[in-house]
Short mmCIF file of C-alpha atoms in Angstrom, two decimals:
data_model
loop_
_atom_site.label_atom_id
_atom_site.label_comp_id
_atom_site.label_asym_id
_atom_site.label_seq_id
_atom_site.Cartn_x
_atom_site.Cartn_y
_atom_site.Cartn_z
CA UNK A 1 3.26 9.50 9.39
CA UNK A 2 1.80 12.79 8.26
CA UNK A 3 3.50 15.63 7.09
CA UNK A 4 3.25 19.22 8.92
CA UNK A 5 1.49 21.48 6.56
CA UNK A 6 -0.53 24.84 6.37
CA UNK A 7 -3.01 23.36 3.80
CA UNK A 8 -6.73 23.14 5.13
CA UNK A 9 -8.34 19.79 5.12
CA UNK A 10 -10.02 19.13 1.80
CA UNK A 11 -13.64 19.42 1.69
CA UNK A 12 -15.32 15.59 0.76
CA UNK A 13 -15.21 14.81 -2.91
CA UNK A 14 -18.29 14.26 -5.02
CA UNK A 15 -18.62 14.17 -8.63
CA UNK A 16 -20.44 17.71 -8.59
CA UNK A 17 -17.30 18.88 -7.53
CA UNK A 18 -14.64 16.27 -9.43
CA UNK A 19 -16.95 17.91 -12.72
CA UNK A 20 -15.76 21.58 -11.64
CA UNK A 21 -12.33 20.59 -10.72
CA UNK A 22 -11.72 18.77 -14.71
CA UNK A 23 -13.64 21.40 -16.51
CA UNK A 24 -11.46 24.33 -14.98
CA UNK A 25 -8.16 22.53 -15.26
CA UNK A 26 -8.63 20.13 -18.25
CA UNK A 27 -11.35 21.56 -20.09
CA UNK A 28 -10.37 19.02 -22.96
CA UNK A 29 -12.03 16.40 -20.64
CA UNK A 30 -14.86 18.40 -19.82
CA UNK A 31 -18.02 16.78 -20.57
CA UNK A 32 -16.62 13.32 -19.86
CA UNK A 33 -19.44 11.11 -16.95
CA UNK A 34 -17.92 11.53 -13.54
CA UNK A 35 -18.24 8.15 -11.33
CA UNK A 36 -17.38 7.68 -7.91
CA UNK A 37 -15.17 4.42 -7.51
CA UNK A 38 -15.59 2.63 -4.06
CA UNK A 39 -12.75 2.14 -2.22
CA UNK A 40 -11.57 1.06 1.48
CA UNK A 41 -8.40 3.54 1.22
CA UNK A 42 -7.92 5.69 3.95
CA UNK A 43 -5.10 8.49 1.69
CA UNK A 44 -7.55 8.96 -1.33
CA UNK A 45 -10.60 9.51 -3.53
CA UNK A 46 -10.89 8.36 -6.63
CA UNK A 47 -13.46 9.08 -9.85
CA UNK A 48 -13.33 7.35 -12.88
CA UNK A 49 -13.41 10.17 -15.78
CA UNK A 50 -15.17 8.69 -18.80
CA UNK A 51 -13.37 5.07 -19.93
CA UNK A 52 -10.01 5.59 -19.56
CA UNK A 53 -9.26 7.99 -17.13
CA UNK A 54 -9.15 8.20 -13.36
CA UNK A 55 -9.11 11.08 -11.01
CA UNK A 56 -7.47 10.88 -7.70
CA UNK A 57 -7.55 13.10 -5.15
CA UNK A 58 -5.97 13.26 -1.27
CA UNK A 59 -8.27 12.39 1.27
CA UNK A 60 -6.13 14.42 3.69
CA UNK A 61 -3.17 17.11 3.51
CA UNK A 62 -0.26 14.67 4.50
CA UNK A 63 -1.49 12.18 1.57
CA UNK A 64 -0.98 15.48 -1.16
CA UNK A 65 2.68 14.88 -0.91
CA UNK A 66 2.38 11.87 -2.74
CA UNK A 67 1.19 13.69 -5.97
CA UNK A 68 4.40 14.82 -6.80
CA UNK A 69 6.03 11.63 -5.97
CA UNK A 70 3.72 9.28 -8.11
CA UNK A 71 4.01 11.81 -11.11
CA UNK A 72 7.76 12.02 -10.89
CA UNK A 73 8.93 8.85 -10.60
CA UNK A 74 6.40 6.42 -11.60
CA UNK A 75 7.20 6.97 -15.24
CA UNK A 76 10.81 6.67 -15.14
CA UNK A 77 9.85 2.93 -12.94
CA UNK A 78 7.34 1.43 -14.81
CA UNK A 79 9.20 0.59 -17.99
CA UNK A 80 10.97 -1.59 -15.71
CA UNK A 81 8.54 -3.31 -14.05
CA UNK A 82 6.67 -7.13 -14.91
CA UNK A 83 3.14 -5.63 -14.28
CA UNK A 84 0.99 -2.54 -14.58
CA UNK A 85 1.38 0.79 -12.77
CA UNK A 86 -0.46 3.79 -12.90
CA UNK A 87 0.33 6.15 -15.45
CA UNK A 88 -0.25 9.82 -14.82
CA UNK A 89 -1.47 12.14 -17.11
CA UNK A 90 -2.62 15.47 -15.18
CA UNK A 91 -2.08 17.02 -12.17
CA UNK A 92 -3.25 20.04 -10.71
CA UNK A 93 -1.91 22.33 -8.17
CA UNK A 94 -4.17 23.41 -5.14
CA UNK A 95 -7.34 25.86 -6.43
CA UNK A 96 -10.27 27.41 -4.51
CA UNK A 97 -12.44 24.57 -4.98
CA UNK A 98 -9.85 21.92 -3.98
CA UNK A 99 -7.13 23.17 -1.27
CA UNK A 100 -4.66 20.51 -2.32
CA UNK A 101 -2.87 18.90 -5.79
CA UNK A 102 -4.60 15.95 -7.40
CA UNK A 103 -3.67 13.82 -10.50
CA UNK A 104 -5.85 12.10 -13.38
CA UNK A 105 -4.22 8.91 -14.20
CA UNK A 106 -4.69 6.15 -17.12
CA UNK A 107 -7.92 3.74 -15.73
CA UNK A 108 -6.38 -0.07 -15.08
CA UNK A 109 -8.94 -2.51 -15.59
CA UNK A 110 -9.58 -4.80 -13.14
CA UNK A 111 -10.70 -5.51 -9.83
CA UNK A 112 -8.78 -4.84 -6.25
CA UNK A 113 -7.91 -8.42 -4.89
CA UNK A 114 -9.63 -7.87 -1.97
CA UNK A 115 -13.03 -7.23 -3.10
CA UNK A 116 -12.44 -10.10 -6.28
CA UNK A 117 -9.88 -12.36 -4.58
CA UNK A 118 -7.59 -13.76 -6.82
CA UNK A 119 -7.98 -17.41 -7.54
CA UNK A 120 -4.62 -18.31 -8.78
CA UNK A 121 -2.54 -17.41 -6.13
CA UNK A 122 0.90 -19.36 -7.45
CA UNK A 123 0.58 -16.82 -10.46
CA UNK A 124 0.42 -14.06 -8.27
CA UNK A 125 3.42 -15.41 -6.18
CA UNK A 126 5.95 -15.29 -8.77
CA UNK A 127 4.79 -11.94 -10.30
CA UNK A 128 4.69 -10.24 -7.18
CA UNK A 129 7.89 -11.57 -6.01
CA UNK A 130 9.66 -10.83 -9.65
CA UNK A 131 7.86 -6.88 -8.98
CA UNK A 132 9.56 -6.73 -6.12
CA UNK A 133 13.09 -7.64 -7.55
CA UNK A 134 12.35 -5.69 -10.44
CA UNK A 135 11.78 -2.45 -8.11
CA UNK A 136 15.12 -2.72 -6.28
CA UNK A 137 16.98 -3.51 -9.52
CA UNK A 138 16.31 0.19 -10.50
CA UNK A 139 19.15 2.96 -9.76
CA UNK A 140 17.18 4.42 -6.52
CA UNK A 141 20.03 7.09 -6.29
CA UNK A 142 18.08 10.83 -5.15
CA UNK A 143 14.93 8.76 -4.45
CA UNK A 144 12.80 9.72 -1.68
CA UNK A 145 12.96 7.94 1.88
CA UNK A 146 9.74 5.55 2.19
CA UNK A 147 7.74 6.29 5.13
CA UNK A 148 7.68 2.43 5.74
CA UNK A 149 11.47 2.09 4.51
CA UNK A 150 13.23 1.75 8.09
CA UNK A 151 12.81 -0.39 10.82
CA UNK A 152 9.52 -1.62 11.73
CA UNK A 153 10.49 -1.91 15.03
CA UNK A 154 10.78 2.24 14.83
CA UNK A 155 7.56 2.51 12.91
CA UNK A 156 5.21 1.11 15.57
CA UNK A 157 7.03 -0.04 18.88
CA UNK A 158 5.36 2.63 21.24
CA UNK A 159 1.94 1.64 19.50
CA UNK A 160 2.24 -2.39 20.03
CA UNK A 161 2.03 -3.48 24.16
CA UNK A 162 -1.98 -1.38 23.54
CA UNK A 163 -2.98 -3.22 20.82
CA UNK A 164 -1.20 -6.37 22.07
CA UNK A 165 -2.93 -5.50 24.87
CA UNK A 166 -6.83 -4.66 23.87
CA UNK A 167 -6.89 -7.08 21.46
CA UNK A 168 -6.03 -9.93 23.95
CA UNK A 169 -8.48 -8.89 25.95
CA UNK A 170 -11.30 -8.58 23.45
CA UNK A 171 -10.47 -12.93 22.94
CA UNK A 172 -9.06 -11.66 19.83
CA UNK A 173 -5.20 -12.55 19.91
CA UNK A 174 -3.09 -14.91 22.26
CA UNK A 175 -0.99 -11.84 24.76
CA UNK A 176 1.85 -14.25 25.31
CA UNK A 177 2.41 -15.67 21.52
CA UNK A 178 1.93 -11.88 20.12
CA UNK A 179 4.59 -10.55 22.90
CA UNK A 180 6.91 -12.97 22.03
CA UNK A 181 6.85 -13.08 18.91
CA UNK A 182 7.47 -9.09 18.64
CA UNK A 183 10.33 -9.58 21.62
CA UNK A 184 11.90 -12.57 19.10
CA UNK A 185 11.35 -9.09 16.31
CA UNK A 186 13.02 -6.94 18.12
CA UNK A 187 15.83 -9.09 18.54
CA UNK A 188 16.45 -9.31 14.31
CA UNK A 189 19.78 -7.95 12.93
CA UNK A 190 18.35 -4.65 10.70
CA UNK A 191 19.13 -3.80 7.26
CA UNK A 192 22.75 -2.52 6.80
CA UNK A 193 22.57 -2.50 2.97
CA UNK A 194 22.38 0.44 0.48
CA UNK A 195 18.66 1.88 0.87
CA UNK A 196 16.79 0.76 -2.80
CA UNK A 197 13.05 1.51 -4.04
CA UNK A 198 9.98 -0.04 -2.20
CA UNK A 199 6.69 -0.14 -2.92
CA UNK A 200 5.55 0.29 0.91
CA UNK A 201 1.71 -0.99 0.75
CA UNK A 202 1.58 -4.04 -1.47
CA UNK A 203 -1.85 -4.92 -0.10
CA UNK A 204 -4.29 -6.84 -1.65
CA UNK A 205 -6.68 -3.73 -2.30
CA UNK A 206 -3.14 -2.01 -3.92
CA UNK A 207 -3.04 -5.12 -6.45
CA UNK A 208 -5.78 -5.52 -9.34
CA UNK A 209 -6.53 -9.22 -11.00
CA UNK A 210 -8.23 -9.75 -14.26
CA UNK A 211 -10.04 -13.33 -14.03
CA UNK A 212 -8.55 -14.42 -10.91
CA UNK A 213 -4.88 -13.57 -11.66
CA UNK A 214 -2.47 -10.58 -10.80
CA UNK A 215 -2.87 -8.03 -13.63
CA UNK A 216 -1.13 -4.37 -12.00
CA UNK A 217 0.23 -2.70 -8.89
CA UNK A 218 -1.52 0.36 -7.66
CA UNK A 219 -1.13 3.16 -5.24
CA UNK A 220 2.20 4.25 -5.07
CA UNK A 221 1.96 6.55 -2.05
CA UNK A 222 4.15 4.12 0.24
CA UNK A 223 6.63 4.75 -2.97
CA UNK A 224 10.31 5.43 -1.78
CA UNK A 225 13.49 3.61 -0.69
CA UNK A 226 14.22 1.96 2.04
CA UNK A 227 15.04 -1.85 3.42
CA UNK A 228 13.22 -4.31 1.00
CA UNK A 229 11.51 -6.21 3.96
CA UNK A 230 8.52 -4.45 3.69
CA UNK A 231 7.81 -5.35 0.09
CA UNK A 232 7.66 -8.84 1.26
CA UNK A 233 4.73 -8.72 3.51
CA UNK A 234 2.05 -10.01 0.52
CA UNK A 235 3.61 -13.74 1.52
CA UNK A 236 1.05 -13.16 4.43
CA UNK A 237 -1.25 -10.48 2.75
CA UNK A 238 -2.48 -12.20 0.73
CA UNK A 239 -0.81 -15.75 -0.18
CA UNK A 240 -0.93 -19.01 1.86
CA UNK A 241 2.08 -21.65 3.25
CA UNK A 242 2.44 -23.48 0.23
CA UNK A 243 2.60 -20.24 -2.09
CA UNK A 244 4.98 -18.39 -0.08
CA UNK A 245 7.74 -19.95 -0.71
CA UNK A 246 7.26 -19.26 -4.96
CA UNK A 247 7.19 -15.64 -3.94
CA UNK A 248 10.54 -15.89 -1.55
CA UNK A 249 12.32 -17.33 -4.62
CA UNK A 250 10.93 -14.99 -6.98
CA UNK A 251 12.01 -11.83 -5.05
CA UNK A 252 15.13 -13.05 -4.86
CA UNK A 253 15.23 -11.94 -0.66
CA UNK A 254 18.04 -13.38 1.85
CA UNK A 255 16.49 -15.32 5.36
CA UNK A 256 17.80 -12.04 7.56
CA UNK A 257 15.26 -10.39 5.03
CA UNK A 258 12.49 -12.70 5.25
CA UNK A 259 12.54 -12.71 8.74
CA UNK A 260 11.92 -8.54 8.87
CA UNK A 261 9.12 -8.56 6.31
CA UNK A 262 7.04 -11.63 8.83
CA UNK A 263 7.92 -8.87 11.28
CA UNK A 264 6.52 -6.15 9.18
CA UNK A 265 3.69 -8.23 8.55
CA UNK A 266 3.12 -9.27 12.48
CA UNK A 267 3.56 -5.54 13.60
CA UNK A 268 1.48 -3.90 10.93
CA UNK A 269 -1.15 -6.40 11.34
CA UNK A 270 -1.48 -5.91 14.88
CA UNK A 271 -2.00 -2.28 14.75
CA UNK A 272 -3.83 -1.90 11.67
CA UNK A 273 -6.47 -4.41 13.15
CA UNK A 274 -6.23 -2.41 16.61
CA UNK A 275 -6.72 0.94 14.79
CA UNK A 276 -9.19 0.36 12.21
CA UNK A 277 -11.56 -2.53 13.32
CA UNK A 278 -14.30 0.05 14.38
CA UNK A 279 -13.94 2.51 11.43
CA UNK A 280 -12.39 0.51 8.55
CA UNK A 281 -13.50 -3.03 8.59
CA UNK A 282 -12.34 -3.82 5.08
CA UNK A 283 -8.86 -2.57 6.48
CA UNK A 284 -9.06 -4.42 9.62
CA UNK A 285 -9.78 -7.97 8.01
CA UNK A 286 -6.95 -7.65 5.96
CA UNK A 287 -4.83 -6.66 8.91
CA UNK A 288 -6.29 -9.79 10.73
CA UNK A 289 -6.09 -12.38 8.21
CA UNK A 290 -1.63 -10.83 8.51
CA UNK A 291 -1.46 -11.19 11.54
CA UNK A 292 -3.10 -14.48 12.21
CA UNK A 293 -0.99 -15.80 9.18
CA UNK A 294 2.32 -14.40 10.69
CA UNK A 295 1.57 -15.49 14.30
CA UNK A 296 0.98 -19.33 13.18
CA UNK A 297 4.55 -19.26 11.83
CA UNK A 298 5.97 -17.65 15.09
CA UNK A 299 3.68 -20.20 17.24
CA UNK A 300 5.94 -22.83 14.70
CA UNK A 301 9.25 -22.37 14.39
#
């Protein structure tokens, strides 16, 4: 999914560097302790700046498109929105020490829900399923296409049969379930509707909790518009069978619907896990606890 551009890849962040970046562009924020923040994302680097600020930076050229994105539409969303979002309050353009733009954003408290699971997962169900209404409720008219707003059969078809296949034969999946349940996907009536705002990446380390329930949304790269299926991948994310169906109702999604985002969630699972489970292991158990969720409904109609 990346973009074509001249820009030079970045060089790797550290806080020497974050330090130069804020004094020369924000020198009101000079001064302010520079922290790394750990993080499994593969599109950026963050810092925390002092208390309440965070700096973010592209790990790559194709993720510095999503500065501009994030800093022009995330304010005009989040007023209408049931939980947290980032709020930006800086960017900078490209600069000799830093080849691409980067944005300082309002710190959320809170903890990614991968790293502090959340405990009360019903919660969670109904707020992320009332986000997701929420999101396509706003006017997405001159919105930007999501990069995971079409089909998903268009997204990764040429990339499933390999990991289909070298995960089977590392004992990993069952070949004949995962090929027929993607040949059942490929058979699904696609959204014919008016295209309307998507999050794209609702994974549990793009959600923060606060004592074991859902406190804010994060990363907004994925942000665009699109077919709402893929916003409904957290029912096998990150919930369970009895919680799913609290999210279904909250988001408000027909069965047509439902039945793309388990095929989001089978697909992306599949090739996430076959892509990352040497280099990105935090990735790579999230993508296998989707698939493995996803497959046990296929394997029971």
């Amino acid at each position: 999914m990346a973009a074509t551009t001249t820009h030079p890849d970045p060089p790797a962040p550290d806080t020497a560097l974050v330090e130069r970046l804020v004094a020369g562009r924000f020198p009101e924020w000079a001064g302010l302790p520079v922290r790394a923040v750990p993080s499994a994302g593969t599109d950026n680097v963050m810092f925390r700046l002092g208390d309440d600020l965070v700096v973010r930076l592209p790990r790559a050229p194709y993720a510095a498109r999503h500065v501009e994105k994030e800093q022009r539409w995330l304010p005009l969303l989040a007023p209408h929105l049931p939980l947290d979002v980032p709020v930006p309050v800086g960017r900078s353009g490209a600069g000799p020490d830093f080849p691409l733009p980067w944005s300082v954003y309002r710190w959320l408290d809170g903890d990614d829900a991968y790293d502090a699971p959340l405990t009360d997962l019903a919660h969670a169900a109904v707020e992320l399923g009332r986000f997701g209404a929420a999101l396509r409720a706003v006017d997405a008219s001159g919105g930007p296409a999501s990069f995971r707003g079409g089909p998903v059969t268009a997204w990764v078809e040429d990339r499933l049969p390999a990991a289909i296949r070298d995960l089977a034969a590392d004992g990993l999946v069952d070949a004949e379930l995962a090929t027929a349940s993607w040949e059942a996907v490929l058979r699904l009536p696609q959204w014919d509707g008016a295209p309307v705002w998507v999050h794209g990446d609702l994974l549990p380390g793009n959600l923060l909790g606060r004592a074991g329930r859902l406190s804010a949304v994060i990363d907004f790269g994925g942000l665009g518009t699109g077919d709402p299926a893929v916003d409904t991948m957290p029912a096998w994310t990150l919930l369970t069978a009895d919680t799913r169906p609290l999210f279904r109702e909250a988001a408000g999604v027909d069965a047509a619907t439902w039945a793309r985002g388990r095929g989001w969630a089978l697909a992306w699972g599949l090739s996430t896990e076959h892509e990352y489970r040497e280099t990105n292991r935090v990735l790579a158990a999230v993508a296998r606890r989707t698939r493995t969720e996803a497959l046990a409904e296929y394997a029971t109609p």
